Each structure stands twice: as C-alpha cells, then as structure tokens.
Coordinates of C-alpha atoms in Angstrom, one line a residue:
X1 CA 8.3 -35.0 -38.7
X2 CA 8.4 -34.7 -34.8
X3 CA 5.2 -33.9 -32.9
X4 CA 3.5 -33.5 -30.0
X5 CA 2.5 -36.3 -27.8
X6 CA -0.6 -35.6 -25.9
X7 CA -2.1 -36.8 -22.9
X8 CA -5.2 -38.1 -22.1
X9 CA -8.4 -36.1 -21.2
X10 CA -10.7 -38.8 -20.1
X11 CA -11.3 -41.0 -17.2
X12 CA -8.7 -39.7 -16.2
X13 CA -7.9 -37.2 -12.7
X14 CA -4.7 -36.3 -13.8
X15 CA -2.6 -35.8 -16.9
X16 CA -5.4 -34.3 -19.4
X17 CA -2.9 -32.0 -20.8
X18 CA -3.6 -30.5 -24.2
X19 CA -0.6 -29.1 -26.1
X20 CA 0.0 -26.8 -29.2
X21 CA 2.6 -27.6 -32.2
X22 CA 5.5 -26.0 -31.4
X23 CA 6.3 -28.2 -28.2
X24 CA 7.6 -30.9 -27.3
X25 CA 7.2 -32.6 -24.3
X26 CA 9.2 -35.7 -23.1
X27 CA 7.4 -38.2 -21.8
X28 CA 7.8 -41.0 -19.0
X29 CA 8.0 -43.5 -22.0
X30 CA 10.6 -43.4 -24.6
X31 CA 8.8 -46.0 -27.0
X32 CA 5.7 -43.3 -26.9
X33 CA 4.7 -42.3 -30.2
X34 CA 4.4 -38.8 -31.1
X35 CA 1.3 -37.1 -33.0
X36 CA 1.3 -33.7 -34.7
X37 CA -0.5 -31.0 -33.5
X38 CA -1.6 -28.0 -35.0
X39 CA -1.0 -24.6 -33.9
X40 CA -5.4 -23.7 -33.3
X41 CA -5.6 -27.1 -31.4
X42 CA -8.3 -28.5 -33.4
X43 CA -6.4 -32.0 -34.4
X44 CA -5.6 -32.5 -30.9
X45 CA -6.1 -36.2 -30.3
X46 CA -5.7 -38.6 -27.4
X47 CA -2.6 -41.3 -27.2
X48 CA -4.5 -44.0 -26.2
X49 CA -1.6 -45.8 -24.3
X50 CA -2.3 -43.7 -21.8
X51 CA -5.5 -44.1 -21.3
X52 CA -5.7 -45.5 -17.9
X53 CA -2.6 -44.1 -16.7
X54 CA -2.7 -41.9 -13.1
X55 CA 0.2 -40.1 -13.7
X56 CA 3.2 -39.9 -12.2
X57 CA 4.8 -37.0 -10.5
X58 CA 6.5 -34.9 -12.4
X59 CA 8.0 -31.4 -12.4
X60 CA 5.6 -30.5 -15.2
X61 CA 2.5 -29.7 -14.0
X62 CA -0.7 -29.0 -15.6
X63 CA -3.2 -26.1 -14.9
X64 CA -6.7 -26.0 -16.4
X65 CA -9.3 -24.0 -15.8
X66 CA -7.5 -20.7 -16.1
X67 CA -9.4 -17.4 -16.8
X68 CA -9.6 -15.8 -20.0
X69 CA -7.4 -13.2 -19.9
X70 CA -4.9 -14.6 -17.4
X71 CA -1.2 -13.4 -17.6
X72 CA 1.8 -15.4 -18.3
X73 CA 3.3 -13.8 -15.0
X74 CA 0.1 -14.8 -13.0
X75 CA 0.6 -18.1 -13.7
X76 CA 4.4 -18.3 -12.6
X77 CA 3.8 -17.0 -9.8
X78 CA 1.7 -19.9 -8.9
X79 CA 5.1 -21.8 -8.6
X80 CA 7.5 -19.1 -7.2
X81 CA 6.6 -20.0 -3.5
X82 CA 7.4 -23.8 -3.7
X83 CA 10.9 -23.5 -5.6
X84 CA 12.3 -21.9 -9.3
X85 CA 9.7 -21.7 -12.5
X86 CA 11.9 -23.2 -15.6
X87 CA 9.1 -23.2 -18.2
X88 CA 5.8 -22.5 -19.2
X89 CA 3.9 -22.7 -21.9
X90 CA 0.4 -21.2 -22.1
X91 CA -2.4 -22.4 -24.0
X92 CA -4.6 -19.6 -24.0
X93 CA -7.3 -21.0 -26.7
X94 CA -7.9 -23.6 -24.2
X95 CA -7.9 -21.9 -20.7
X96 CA -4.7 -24.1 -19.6
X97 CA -1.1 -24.1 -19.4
X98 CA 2.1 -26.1 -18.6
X99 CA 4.1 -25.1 -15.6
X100 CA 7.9 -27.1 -14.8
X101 CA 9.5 -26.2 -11.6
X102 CA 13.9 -26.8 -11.3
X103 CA 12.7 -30.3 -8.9
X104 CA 9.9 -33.0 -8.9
X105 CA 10.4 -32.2 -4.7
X106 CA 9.1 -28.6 -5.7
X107 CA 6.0 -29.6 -7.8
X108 CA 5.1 -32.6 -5.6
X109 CA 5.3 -29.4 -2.3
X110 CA 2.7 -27.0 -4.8
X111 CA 0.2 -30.1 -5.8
X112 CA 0.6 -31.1 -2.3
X113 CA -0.2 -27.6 -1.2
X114 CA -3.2 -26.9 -3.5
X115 CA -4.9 -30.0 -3.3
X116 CA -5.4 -28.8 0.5
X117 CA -6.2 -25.4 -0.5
X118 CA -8.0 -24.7 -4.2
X119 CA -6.0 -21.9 -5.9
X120 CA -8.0 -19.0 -7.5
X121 CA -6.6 -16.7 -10.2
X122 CA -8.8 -13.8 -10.7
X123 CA -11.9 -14.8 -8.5
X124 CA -11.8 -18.4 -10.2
X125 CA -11.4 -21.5 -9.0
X126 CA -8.4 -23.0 -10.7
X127 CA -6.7 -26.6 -10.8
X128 CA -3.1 -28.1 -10.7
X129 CA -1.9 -31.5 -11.5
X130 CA 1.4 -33.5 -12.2
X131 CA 1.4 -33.8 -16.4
X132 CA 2.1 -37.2 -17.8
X133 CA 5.1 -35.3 -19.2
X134 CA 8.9 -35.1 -17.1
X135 CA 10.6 -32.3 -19.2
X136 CA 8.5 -29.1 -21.3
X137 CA 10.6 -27.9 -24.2
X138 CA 8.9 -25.0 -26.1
X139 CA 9.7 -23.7 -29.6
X140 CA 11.3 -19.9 -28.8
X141 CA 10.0 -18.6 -31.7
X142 CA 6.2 -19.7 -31.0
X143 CA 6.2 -18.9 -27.1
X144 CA 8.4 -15.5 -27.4
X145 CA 6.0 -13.8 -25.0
X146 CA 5.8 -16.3 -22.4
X147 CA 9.6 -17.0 -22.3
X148 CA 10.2 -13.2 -21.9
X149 CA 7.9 -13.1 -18.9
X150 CA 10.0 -16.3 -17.4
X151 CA 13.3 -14.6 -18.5
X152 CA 12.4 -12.1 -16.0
X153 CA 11.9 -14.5 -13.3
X154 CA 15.6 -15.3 -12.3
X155 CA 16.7 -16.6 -9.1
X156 CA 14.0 -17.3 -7.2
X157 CA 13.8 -17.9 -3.4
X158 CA 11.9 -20.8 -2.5
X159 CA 9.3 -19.0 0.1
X160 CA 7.1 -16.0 0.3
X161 CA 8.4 -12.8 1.6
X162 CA 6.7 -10.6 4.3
X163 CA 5.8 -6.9 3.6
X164 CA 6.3 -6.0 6.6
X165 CA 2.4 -5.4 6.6
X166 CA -0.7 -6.9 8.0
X167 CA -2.0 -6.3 4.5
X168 CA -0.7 -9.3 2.5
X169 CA 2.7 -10.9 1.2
X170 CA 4.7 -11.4 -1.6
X171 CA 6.5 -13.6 -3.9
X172 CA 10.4 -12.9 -4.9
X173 CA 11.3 -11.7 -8.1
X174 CA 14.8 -10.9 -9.1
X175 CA 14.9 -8.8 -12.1
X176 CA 13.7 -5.5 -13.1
X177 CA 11.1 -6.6 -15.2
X178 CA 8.8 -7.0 -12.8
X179 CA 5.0 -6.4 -12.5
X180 CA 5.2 -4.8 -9.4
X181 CA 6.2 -1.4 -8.9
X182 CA 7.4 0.0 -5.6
X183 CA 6.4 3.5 -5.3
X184 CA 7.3 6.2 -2.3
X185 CA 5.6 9.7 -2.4
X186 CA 7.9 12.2 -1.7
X187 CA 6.5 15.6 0.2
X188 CA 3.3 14.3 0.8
X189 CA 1.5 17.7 1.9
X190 CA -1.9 16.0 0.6
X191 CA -2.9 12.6 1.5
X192 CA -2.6 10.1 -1.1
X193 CA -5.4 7.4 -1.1
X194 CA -5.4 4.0 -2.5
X195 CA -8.1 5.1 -5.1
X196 CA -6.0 7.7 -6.4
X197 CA -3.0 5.7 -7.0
X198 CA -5.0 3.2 -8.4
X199 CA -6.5 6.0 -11.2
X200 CA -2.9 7.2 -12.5
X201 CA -1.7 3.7 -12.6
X202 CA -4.8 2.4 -15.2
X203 CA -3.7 5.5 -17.3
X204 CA -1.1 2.3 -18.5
X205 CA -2.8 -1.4 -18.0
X206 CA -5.2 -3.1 -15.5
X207 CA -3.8 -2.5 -11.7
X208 CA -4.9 -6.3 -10.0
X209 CA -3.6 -5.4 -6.6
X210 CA -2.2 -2.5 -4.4
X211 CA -1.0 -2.7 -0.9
X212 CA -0.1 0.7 0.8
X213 CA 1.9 0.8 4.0
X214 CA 4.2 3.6 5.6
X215 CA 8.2 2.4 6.1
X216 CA 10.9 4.3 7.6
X217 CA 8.2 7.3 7.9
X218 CA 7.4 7.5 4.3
X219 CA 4.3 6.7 2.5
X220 CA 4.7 4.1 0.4
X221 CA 3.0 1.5 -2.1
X222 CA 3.3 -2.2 -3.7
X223 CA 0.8 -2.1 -7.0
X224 CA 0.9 -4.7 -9.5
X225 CA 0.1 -4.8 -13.0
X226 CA -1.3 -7.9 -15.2
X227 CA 1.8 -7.4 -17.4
X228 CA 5.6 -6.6 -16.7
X229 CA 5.1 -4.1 -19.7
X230 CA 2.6 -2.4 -18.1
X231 CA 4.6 -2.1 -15.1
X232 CA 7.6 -0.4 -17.3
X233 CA 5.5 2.3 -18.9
X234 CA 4.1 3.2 -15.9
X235 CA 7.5 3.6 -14.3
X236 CA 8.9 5.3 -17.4
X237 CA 5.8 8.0 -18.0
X238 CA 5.6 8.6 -13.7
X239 CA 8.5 8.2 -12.0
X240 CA 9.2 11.7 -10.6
X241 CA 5.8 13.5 -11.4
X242 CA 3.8 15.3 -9.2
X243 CA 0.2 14.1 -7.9
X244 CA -0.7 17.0 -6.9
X245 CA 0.9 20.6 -7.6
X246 CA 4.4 20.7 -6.5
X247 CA 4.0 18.2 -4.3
X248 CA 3.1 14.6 -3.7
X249 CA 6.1 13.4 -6.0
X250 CA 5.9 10.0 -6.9
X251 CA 9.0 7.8 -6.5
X252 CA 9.3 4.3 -8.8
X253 CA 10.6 1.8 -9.1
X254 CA 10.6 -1.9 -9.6
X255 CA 9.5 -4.0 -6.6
X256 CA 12.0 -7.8 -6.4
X257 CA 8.3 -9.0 -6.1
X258 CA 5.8 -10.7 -8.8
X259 CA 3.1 -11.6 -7.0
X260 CA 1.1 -10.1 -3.8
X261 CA -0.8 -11.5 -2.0
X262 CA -3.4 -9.2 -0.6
X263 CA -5.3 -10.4 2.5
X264 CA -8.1 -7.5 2.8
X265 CA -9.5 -5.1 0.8
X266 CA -10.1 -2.1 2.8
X267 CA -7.8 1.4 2.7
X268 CA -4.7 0.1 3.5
X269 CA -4.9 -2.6 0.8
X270 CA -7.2 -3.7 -2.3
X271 CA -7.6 -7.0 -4.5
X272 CA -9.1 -5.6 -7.4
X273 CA -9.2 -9.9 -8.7
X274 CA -11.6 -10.7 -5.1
X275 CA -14.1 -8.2 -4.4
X276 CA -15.3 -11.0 -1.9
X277 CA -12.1 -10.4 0.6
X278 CA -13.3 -9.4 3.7
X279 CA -12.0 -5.8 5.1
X280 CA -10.3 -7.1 8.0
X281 CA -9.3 -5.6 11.5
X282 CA -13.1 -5.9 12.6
X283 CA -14.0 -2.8 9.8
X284 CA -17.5 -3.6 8.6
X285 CA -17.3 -5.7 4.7
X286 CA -17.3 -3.5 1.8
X287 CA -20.8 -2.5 0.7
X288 CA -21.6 -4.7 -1.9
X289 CA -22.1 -2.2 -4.6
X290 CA -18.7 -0.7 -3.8
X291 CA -17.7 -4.4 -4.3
X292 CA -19.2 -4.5 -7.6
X293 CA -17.6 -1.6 -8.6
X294 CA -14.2 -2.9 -7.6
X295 CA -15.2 -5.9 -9.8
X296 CA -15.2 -4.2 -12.7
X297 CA -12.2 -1.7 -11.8
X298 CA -14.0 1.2 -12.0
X299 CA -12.5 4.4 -10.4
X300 CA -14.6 5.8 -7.2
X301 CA -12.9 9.1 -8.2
X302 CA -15.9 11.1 -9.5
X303 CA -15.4 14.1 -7.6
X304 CA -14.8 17.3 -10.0
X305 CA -11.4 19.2 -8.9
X306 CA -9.0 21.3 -10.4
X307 CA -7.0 19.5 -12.4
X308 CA -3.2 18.9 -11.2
X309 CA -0.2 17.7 -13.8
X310 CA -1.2 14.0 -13.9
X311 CA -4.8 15.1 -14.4
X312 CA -6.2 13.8 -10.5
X313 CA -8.5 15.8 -9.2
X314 CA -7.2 17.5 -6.2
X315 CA -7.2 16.2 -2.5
X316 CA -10.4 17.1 -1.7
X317 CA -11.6 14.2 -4.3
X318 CA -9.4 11.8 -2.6
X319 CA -10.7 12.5 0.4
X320 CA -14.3 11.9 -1.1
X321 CA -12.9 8.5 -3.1
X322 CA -11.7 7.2 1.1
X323 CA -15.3 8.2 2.0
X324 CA -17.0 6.1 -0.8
X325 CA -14.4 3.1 0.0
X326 CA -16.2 3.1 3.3
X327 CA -13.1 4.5 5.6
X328 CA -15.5 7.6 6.7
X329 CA -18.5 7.6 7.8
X330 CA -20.1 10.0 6.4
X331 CA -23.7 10.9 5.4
X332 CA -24.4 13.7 2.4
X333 CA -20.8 15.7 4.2
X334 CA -19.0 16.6 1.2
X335 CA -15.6 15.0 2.3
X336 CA -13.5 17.7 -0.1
X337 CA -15.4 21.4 1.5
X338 CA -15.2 19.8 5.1
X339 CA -12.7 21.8 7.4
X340 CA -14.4 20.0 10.9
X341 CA -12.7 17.2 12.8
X342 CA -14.0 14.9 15.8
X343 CA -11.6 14.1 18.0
X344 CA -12.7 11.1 20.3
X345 CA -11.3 9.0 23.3
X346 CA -9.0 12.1 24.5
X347 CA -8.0 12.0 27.8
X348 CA -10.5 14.4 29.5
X349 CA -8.1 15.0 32.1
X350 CA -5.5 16.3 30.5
X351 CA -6.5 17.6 27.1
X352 CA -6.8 21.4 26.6
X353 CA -7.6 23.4 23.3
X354 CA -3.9 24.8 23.1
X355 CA -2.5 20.6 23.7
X356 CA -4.7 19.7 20.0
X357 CA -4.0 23.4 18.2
X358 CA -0.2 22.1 18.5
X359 CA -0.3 18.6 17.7
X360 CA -2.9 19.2 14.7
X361 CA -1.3 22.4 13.8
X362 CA 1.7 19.6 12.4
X363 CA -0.6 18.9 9.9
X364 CA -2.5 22.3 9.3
X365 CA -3.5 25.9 10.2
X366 CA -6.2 25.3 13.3
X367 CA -8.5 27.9 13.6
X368 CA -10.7 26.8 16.4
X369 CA -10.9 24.2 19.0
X370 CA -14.1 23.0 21.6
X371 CA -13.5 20.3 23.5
X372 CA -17.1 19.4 24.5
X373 CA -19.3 20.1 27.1
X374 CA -21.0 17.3 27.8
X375 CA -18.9 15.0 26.5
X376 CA -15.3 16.1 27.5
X377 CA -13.5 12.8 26.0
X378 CA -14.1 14.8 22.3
X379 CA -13.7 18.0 20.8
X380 CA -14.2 19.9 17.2
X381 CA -11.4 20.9 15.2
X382 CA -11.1 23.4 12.2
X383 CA -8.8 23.6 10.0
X384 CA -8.1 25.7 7.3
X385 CA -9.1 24.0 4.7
X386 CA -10.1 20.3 3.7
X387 CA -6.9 19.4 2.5
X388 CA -5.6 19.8 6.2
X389 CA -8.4 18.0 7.7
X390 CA -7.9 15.2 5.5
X391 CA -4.3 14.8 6.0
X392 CA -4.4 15.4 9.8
X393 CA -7.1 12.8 9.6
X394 CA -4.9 10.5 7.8
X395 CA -1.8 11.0 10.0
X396 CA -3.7 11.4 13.8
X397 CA -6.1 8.7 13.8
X398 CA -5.2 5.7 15.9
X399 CA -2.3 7.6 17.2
X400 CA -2.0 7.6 21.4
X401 CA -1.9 11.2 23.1
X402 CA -1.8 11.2 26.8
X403 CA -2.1 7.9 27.1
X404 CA -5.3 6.8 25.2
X405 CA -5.5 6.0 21.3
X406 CA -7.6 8.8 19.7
X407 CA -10.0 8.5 16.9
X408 CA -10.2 11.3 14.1
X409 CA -12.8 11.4 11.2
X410 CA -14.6 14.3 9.8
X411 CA -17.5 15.8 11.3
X412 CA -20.6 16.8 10.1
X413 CA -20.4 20.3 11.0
X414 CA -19.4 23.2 8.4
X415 CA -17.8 25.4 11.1
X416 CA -16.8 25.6 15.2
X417 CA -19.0 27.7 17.0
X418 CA -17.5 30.3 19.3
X419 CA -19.9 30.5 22.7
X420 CA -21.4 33.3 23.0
X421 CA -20.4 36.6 24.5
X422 CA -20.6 36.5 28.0
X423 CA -21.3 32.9 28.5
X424 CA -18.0 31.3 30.1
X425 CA -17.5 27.8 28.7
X426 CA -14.8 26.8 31.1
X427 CA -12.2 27.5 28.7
X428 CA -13.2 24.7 26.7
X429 CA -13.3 26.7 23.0
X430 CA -10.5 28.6 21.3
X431 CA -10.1 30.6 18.2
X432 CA -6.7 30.3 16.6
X433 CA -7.1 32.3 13.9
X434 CA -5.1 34.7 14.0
X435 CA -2.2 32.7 15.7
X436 CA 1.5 33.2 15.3
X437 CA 2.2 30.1 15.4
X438 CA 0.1 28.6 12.5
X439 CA 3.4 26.5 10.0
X440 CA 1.7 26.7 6.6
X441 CA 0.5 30.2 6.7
X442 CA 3.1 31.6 4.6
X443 CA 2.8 30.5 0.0
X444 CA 5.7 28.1 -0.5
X445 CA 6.8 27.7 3.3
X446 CA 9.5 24.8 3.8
X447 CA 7.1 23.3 6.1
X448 CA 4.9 22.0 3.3
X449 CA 7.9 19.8 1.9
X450 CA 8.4 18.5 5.4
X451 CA 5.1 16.9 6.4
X452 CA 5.6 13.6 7.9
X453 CA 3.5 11.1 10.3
X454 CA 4.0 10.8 13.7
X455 CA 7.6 9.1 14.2
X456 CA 9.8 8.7 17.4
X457 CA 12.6 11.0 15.7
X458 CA 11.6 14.4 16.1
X459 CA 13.2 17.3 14.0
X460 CA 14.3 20.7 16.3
X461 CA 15.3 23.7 15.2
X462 CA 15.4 27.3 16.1
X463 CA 18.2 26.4 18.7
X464 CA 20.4 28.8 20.0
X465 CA 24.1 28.3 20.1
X466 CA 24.9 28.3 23.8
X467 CA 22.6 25.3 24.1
X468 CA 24.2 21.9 24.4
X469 CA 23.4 18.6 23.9
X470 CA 22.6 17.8 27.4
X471 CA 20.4 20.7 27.8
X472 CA 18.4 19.5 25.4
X473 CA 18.0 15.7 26.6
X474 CA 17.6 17.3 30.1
X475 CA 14.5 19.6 28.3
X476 CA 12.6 16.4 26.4
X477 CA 13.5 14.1 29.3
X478 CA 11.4 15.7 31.7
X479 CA 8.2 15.5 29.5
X480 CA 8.3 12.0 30.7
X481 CA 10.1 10.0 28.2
X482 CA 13.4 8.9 27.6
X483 CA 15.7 10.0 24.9
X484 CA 17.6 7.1 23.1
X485 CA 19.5 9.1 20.4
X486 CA 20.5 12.8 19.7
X487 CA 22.3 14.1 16.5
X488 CA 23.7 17.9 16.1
X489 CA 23.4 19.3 12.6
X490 CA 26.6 21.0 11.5
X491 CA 25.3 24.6 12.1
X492 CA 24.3 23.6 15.4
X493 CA 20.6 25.3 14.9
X494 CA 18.9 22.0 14.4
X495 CA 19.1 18.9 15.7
X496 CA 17.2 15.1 15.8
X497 CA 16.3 13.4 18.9
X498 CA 14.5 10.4 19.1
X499 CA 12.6 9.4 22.1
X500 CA 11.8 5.6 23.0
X501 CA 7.9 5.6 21.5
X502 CA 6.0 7.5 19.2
X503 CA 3.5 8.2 22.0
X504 CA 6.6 10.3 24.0
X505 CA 7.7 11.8 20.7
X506 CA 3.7 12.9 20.4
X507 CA 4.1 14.1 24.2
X508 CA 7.7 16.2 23.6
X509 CA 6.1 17.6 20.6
X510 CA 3.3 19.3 22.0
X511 CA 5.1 20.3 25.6
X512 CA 8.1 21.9 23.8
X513 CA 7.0 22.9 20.3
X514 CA 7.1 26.9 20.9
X515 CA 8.6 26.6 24.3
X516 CA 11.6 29.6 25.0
X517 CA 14.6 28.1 25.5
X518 CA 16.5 31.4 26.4
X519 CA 16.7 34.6 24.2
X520 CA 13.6 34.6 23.2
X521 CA 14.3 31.8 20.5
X522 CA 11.1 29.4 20.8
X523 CA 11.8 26.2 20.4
X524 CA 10.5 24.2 16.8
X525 CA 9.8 20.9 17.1
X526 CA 8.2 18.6 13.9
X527 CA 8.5 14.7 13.2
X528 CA 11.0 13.7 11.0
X529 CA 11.2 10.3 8.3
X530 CA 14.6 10.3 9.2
X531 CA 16.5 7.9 12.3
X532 CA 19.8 8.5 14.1

C-alpha cells in the first residue's frame, strides 16, 4: 500500500514536516521509501535517510507553530503576496500545515522574506521553512475543506494591493468566496462606528479585522471573517438592511481581497488578532484594558438604546462605543444625551456664529452658537440632538474652514448659555432656534437621505430658470475659489459644481448656502458623493 513519507523532526532547522494519511508528498529522492501514516498522527515516524539533511528549496513549504484555531484561508494568505497558493494541507492536530506556491522562485521570495521578518498569525509568532518535499498532493476526499478554501483563491496577483488608506493593505483574491466583505452604508444620517459594524458582523462568525475609510464620498468598510462562510452569511442575512431606522443601509458585497493587513488599531481601523498595534498618527496607545477587551472580541457596545431592525442600539450608543475606543475624550459626559460641541483652532478673524450655524447646520438643526470670550479661536455648538452632534463630529473634525484645520469633539456642557439680558457680548452668541433655515426640521425630509461629508462637488438647488451657467461660476468664483466643473440637471433647478479643494467647497457652502439669487429664490447648497 502507498504511504506517506515523512520528514525529519530532529537536529534538524528545516524540513520537520509531519504529515497525515491521506497525502502524498513527492520527495527530492525517488529511491525514498514510503511509511504509512495514520489519519490521528500517532504512528508518525521519522525516515531516517534524512536525518542530516538541510533541505533543499522547494515550493512546499512547511509552517509550524500555528495557533489553535487558525483558518485554512489565514494560512494562504501567508503566500498570496509572493506568487499563486497551489496547495495546502493543514494539520490541525499538530499546529502545522503544508503550503506549495506555482514556483520554487515564489517560496524561496516568502522564506526569504520571513526569515527577515517573523510572521505572526493571531498574535503568535509563527515559522516557515522549505519541506524536504518538491510537489504536495492531497487526498480530495480527506482535505475537502481546505481545498474549497484554495478553490476560492484563483488568479492571484503576485503583490499586495493598496486601500487607498493609511490604515493597512491587502492581499488579492479573485473569487467571490472571499473572507472579506466590502460594505458601503448607504444614507448615513447617523454615524456608523467601527464598534458597531463590528457587533452586526459577530451576529455570523469571529470578525479578525476591519478597516473603515470613506471613497468617492461614501462611508465605506473592509471586515474580514476567519472563514469564507462566515463571510457569505453575513452577506446573505445583511446585505440591504437597515442599521438604524430607515436609514444607514448597508451595502455588501465581496471584497477581491483575503487578507488585510491592518497597520493601527484606532477608529479608522482595528486588528482584533494584535491588541498590541499601536494607534498610529501620534493618538495616545489604546488603554490597556480596552486592549484586553479587544483581545477577547468583546463588544464595547453596552450602552442601552432603542432597538433598531438589526437589534443595535441607536446612535447615541455608538457614539458612547467611539468614546470608550478612546476617540473622545471624555470624562462621566454621556456621549448619547450630549447636544454640545467645541469647536477649536477657528480663525478668530473671520468666524461668526451665523458662518458655523450654516456649515454645522449640513449636519444638524443648531440651536445656539458662542464663540468665546476669552478664547475667540473656539466656540460652543448645540445641536438638536446627540445624533447630530455626533455625526457633525464625525464629518467636521479635521476639516479646514477659513484657512485653519478645526478640531470638533463634544463638550462637557449640557446646554449653551444665552448672556444675559442687557449684557452685550459683542455679538459673539446666537440662538437659532427658531430658524427658517434649520434642513432636518421637517419628519422624513429628503435632506436626511442626502447627508454626505465634506466633498469638492457641491449639490445646488432652488435655482431659478433665468440663471445660467456662467452666472453661477461667476457667483462661487468670487468666494475665492475656482470652479473646475459644472453640470445642469435636466430641469434646470439643480445643478453640481465642483470647486478645486474641499476647503473652497467648505467656503462656497457657507457664503452662498441661503443667498438670493433673484426672485426671492435663496440659493441651497449641500455636498454631494457624486463627481462631474
């Protein structure tokens, strides 16, 4: 009967493979004789013509040290960077497996490559080294689940691909069965945090890693799964839901990627595998017991909320989940009831309380504005509610206006005080609360569907027919920027017009949002997700 020949384990650096029955791997000698195997591993036995032997390289490689409960898909993407994964064969028993790239030139780049750096699967040192073994052949029948997993895994490129994000990158992965699900939120009127995505996605299998990052104006999301199967029911049971009530739709499908590589863990990304990562972009390291509950995938979602159809509580415990993660400092301010902004590093020379009611007011009803006294650079901001606060948080922050890049976080006040009557503040506080001009004032507006971050396109509407196209460059151009595109709708009451930055879209937006542009018809101006 055909075996198994086996490698050596001792004295040895490399080539202490271990093998099931099932397999058959070719060796460098064809006057090797083969022993049998069985299928626990307990008769496995060393060939003792090999006793001595530094292997060769091959394109089977051999991986020991492998954590317990270690995916088949983990493991190929190991390879993926250096060249195309033909086989594998996992020994699970033994915390090892076999890996054969398409060329020797392939393995030799990957042993090459990790003998510099030490590869870790799930916060564990692993190690790689050439098999005594040229060619892996696996029994079907015995390794069904593996060879479904490398099925998947179809022409490969032979490098990482970027993001696009400073968060991490990626490793290519043709089919559909990925692990990694790409996923868009559609009419984001609430902010969607990384916590909360990662608490609907472990409704269906361990989430190792997400990476959030916003593309063509769109919040979007890379988050992979242990398992491809994971990754399918997920898709299957969410794809088009809601997060929140009638709005926040989620938008999956399956990334070309198996593998990210996540660089930081902070909001914008999370290794759930390496709470050790550091939180990059000089942000202070996660607190270690925030790290220790990342270790053990725990949701930071404890915040009690009405429930919405995928069972999340609402925004405001998001917004408490972001505060827990570290991104707001905050100290006993219940992140979902606060309505207060601070607004630092304005421009002191320019800002005015009507200048931040129109660019917040993209983002929220503001009721009342103090730029402060003694400290004119900053100012207060309520909004209606904590939902707005947190999603003109989310969208403001780090944005430029007039020049300078503001900061946003919440404030520890419940409320902005008005002065009181008879002492003149300079004109430094306003009360918006009964405003005209407030977009979400009005159950089931179109405005809540149309909520975007700050973009360089801007979306106009309320224009009256006798106004051209050169009227309106003529009207943005002298806020100060320069207009690069313009697109008429077909009714000729709306328009897009993208300026050159962001920061002269921002300036456009709150010069002309409102403005009367002849008969009385005032001028509406929004971002758009969309380009010309």
């Amino acid at each position: 009967m055909d075996g198994i020949v086996t490698d050596v384990a001792v004295g040895v650096k490399r080539g202490s493979d271990e093998l099931l029955s099932g397999t058959v791997l070719n060796g460098p000698s064809t006057n090797m004789s083969s022993i049998v195997v069985t299928a626990n591993g307990n008769d496995t036995k060393k060939f003792k013509g090999d006793d001595k032997m530094e292997s060769a390289p091959s394109r089977v490689l051999h991986i020991r040290k492998l954590p317990g409960e270690v995916t088949e898909t983990e493991v190929i993407a190991l390879g993926l960077p250096f060249g195309k994964v033909t086989n594998i064969l996992m020994l699970k028993g033994k915390n090892q497996a076999f890996l054969e790239l398409a060329t020797e030139e392939a393995a030799a780049t990957m042993v090459n490559y990790y003998t510099t750096m030490t590869p870790h699967l799930r916060n564990q040192p692993i190690y790689i080294q050439y098999s005594n073994h040229k060619e892996l052949k696996t029994d079907s029948a015995l390794n069904q689940r593996a060879q479904a997993v490398l099925q998947a895994v179809t022409a490969v490129q032979t490098s990482n691909s970027s993001v696009g994000t400073t968060a991490g990158s990626e490793s290519v992965l043709s089919s559909s069965q990925s692990p990694v699900l790409r996923i868009i939120i559609d009419n984001m009127y609430y902010p969607v945090t990384l916590d909360v995505l990662h608490q609907i996605f472990s409704k269906f299998g361990t989430v190792l890693k997400i990476i959030t990052f916003t593309k063509n104006n769109q919040f979007q999301a890379l988050l992979q799964y242990g398992d491809p199967v994971n990754a399918q029911q997920a898709k299957l049971a969410l794809d088009g839901q809601n997060i929140y009530n009638a709005c926040c739709t989620l938008r999956i499908d399956f990334s070309k990627l198996v593998n990210l590589n996540v660089k930081y863990n902070n909001d914008k990304s999370r290794d759930y595998t390496r709470p050790d990562l550091p939180s990059g972009d000089g942000q202070p390291a996660l607190d270690p017991a925030i790290a220790a509950a990342f270790a053990k995938e725990t949701s930071l979602l404890a915040v009690p909320g009405a429930l919405s159809p995928l069972g999340i509580p609402n925004a405001a415990a998001a917004a408490a989940a972001a505060a827990a993660a570290g991104r707001v400092g905050m100290h006993g301010v219940s992140a979902g009831s606060n309505t207060v902004l601070l607004v630092s590093n304005l421009n002191e020379e320019t800002v005015s309380p009507q200048s931040l009611f129109t660019l917040f007011g993209v983002y929220g009803d503001v009721q009342r504005v103090k730029i402060l006294y003694n400290k004119k650079d900053s100012a207060l901001i309520q909004m209606a509610d904590g939902n707005q606060s947190q999603l003109a948080m989310s969208h403001l922050n780090g944005q430029k206006m007039y020049g300078k890049i503001i900061r946003v976080t919440l404030s520890k006040h419940q409320t902005v005080q008005l002065p009181r009557e008879g002492l003149d503040d300079q004109g430094l506080t306003k009360d918006f609360g009964n405003s005209p001009l407030h977009r979400f004032k009005k159950p089931g507006s179109k405005n809540f569907q149309n909520i975007f971050p700050p973009s360089a396109t801007l979306h106009l509407s309320n224009i009256p027919q006798n106004i051209t196209e050169e009227d309106l460059r003529t009207l943005f151009t002298n806020t100060g920027g320069t207009v690069k595109a313009f697109k008429f709708f077909q009714d000729h009451k709306m328009a897009l017009l993208q300026m050159s930055t962001v920061e002269e879209a921002i300036q456009a937006l709150i010069d002309l949002h409102n403005y009367n542009i002849g008969d009385n018809h005032h001028l509406r101006v929004s971002f758009s997700k969309s380009t010309i």
